[in-house]
Coordinates of C-alpha atoms in Angstrom, one line a residue:
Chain E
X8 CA -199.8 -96.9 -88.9
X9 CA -198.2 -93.4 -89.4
X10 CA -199.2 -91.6 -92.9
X11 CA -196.6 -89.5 -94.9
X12 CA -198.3 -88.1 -98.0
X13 CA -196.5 -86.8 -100.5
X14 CA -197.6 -84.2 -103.4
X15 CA -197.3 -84.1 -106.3
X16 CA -197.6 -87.6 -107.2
X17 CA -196.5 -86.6 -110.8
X18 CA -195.2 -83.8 -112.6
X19 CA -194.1 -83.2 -116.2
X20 CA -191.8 -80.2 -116.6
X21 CA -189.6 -78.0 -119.2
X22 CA -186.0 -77.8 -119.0
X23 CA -184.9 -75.2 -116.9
X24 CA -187.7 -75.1 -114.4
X25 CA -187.8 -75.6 -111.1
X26 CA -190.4 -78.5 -109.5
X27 CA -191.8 -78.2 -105.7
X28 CA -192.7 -81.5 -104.1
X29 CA -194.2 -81.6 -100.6
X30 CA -193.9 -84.0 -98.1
X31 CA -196.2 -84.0 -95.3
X32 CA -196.2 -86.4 -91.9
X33 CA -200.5 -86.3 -91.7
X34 CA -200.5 -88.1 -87.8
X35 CA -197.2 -87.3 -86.3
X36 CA -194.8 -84.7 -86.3
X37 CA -191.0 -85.3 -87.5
X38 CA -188.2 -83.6 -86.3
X39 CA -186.2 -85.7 -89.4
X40 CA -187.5 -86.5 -92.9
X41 CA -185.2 -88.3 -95.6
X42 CA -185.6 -87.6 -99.4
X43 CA -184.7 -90.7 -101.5
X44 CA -184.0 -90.7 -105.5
X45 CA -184.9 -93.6 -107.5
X46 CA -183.7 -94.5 -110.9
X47 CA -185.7 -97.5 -112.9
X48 CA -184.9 -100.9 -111.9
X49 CA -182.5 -99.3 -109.0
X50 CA -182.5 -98.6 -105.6
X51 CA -183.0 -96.1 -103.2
X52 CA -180.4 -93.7 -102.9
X53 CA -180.5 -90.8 -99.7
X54 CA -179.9 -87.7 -101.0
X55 CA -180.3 -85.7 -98.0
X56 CA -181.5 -85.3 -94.7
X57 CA -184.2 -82.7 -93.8
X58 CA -183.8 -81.2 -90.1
X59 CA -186.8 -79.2 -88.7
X60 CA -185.5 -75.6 -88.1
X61 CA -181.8 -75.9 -89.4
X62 CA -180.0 -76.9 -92.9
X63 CA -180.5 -80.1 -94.1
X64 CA -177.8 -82.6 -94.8
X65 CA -176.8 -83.8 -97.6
X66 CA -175.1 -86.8 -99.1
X67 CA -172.1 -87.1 -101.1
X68 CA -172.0 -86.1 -104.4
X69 CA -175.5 -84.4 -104.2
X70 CA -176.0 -80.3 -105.2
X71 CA -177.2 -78.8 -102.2
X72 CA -177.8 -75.8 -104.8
X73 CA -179.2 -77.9 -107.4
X74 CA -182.0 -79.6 -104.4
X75 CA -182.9 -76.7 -102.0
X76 CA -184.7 -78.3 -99.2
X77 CA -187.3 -76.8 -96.4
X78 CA -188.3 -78.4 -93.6
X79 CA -190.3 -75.7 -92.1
X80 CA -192.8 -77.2 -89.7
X81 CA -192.7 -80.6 -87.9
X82 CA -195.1 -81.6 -90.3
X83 CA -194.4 -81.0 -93.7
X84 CA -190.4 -80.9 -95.8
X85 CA -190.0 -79.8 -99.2
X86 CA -188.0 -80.5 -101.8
X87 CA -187.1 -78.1 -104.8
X88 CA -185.5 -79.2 -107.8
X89 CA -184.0 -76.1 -109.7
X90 CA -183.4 -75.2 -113.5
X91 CA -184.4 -79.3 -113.7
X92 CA -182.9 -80.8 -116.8
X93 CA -183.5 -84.1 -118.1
X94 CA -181.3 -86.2 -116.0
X95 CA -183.1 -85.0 -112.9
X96 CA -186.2 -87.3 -114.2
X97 CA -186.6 -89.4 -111.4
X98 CA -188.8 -91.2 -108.9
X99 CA -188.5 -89.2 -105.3
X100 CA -189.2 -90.7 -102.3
X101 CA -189.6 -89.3 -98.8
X102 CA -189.9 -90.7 -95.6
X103 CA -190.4 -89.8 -91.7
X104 CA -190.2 -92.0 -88.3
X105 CA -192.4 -91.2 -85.5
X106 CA -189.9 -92.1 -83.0
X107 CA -190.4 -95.3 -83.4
X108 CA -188.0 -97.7 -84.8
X109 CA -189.8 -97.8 -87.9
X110 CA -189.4 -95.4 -90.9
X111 CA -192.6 -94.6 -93.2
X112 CA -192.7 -93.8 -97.0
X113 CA -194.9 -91.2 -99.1
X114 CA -196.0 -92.5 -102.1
X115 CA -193.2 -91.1 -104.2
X116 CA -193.1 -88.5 -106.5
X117 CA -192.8 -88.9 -110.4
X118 CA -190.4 -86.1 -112.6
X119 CA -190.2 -86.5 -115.7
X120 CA -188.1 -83.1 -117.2
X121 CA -188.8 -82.7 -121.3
Chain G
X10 CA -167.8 -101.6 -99.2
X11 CA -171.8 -102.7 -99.8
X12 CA -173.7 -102.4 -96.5
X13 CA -176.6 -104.3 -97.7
X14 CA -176.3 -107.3 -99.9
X15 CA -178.9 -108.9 -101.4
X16 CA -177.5 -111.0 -104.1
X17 CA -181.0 -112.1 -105.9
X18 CA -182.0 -110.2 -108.5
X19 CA -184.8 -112.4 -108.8
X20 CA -186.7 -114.9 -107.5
X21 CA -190.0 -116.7 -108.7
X22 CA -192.3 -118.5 -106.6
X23 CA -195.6 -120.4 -107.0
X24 CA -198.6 -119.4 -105.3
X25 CA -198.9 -120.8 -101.8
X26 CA -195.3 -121.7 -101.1
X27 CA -193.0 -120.4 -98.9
X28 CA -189.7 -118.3 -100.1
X29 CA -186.9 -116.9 -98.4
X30 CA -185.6 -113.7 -100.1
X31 CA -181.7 -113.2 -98.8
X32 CA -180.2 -109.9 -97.3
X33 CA -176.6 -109.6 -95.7
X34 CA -175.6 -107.0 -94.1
X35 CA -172.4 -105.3 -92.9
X36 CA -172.3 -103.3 -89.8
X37 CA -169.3 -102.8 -86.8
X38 CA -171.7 -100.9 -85.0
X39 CA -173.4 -102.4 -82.4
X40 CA -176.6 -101.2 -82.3
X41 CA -178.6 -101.5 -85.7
X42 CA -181.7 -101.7 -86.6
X43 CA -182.7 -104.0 -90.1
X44 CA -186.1 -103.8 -92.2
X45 CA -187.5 -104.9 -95.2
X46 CA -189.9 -103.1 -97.5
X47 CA -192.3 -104.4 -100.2
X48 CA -192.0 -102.0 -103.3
X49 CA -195.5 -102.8 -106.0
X50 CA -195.4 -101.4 -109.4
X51 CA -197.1 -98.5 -108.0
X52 CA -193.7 -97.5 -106.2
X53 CA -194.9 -96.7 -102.3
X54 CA -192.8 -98.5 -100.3
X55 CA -194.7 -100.7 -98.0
X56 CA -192.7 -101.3 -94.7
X57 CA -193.6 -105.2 -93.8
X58 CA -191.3 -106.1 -90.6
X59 CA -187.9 -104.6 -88.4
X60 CA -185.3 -106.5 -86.2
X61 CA -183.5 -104.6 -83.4
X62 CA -180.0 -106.0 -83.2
X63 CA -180.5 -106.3 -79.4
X64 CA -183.8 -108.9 -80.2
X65 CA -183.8 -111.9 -78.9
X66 CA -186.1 -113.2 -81.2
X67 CA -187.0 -113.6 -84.7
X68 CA -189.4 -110.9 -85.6
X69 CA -193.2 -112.0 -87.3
X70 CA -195.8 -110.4 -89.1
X71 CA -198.3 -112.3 -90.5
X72 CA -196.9 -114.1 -93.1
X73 CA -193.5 -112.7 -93.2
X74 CA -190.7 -113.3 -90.9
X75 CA -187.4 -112.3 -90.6
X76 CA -184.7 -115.2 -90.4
X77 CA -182.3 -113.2 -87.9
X78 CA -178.6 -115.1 -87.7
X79 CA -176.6 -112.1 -85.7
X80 CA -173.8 -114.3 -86.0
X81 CA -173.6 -114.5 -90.0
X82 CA -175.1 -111.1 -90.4
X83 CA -177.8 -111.9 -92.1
X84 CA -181.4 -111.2 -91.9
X85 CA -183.6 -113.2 -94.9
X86 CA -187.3 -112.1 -95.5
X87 CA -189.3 -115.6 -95.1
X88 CA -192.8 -115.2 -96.9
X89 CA -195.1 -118.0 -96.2
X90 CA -198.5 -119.1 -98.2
X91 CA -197.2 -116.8 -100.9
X92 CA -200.2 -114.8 -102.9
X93 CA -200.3 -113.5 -106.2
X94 CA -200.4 -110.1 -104.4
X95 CA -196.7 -110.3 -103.3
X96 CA -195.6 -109.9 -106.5
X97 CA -193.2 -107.3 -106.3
X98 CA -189.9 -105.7 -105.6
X99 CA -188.5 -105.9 -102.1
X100 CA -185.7 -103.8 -100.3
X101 CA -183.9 -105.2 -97.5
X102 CA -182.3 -102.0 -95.5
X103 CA -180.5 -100.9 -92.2
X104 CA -180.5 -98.6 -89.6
X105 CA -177.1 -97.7 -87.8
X106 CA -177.8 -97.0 -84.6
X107 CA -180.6 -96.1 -82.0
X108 CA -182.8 -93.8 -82.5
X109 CA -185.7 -93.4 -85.5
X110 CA -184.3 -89.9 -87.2
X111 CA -181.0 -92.4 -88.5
X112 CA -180.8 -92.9 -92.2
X113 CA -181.5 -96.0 -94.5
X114 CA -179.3 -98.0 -96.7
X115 CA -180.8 -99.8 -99.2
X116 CA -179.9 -102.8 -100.9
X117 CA -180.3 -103.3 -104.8
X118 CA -183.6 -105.5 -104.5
X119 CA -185.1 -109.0 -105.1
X120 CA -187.9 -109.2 -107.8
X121 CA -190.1 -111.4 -106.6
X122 CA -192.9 -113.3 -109.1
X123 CA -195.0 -115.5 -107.8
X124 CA -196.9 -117.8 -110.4
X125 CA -200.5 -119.0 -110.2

């Protein structure tokens, strides 16, 4: 099946730092990527939809500002969290389809922000 | 309104039965795609199986199948023989409309245990 790698699979920062996290299709390119957030014990929740080439979209309620996302290459999306502060701690989740009717997931990313 | 129900928080099995985990959904589109994913303590999510709302039949993988009633929009995950190995967290979602760059909703999850 399709890979989507995802890196870092942890990171511990300070408050008011900003935290790179790559996602990468390894055996398919993706004109779309989706970044997920996931709290303990919840759901996934969309944050935003990465389009090769042009602005990403983003859901309701989420700082564009505060998640600055790149999806420069058919192959690899990035997602910045800026000046993270504790409440940003989460579990992020990417994802790509390669135009099948399927979507696949990295392996998440863990922030924890002290 | 919810678009994904799945009204088990959780659900314990024993090893080598069968158990249906229960997802609803709530579309007025009529092309839509439904999945379920397999979420271990490790936190990938594992895709297990997808119904096309234009299937005709019941989609099957393995031990898992996908109890498809168009009709009552639902769309239950069926694991048969279950294994100590399914032991985990498992997301029922959908897909409005055709094509694969269309985003996921998520339901809240079924914890599922299954005892030796």
């Amino acid at each position: 099946g399709a890979v989507v790698s995802q890196h870092p699979s942890w990171v511990i920062c300070k408050s008011g730092t900003s935290v790179k996290i790559e996602c990468r299709s390894l055996d398919f390119q993706a004109t779309t990527m989706f970044w997920y957030r996931q709290f303990p014990k919840q759901s996934l929740m969309l944050m935003a939809t990465s389009n090769e080439g042009s602005k990403a979209t983003y859901e309701q309620g989420v700082e564009k500002d505060k998640f600055l996302i790149n999806h420069a290459s058919l192959t690899l999306s990035t997602l910045t969290v800026t000046s993270a502060h504790p409440e940003d701690s989460s579990f992020y989740i990417c994802s790509a389809s390669p135009r099948t009717r399927s979507q696949f997931f990295g392996p998440g990313t863990r922030l924890t922000v002290l | 309104a919810q678009k994904i129900t799945q009204t088990q928080p959780g659900m314990f099995v024993q090893e080598k039965e069968a158990v249906t985990l229960d997802c609803t959904y709530d579309t007025s589109d009529p092309s839509y795609g439904l999945f379920w994913y397999k979420q271990p303590s490790s936190g990938e999510m594992i895709f297990l199986i997808y119904q096309g709302s234009y299937d005709q039949q019941n989609a099957t993988e393995g031990r898992y199948s996908l109890n498809f009633q168009k009709a009552r929009k639902s769309a239950n995950l069926v694991i048969s023989a279950s294994q100590l190995g399914d032991s985990a967290m498992y997301f029922c979602a959908m897909r409005e409309g055709q094509g694969g760059s269309e985003k996921l909703v998520f339901g809240k999850g079924t914890k599922l245990t299954v005892n030796p």
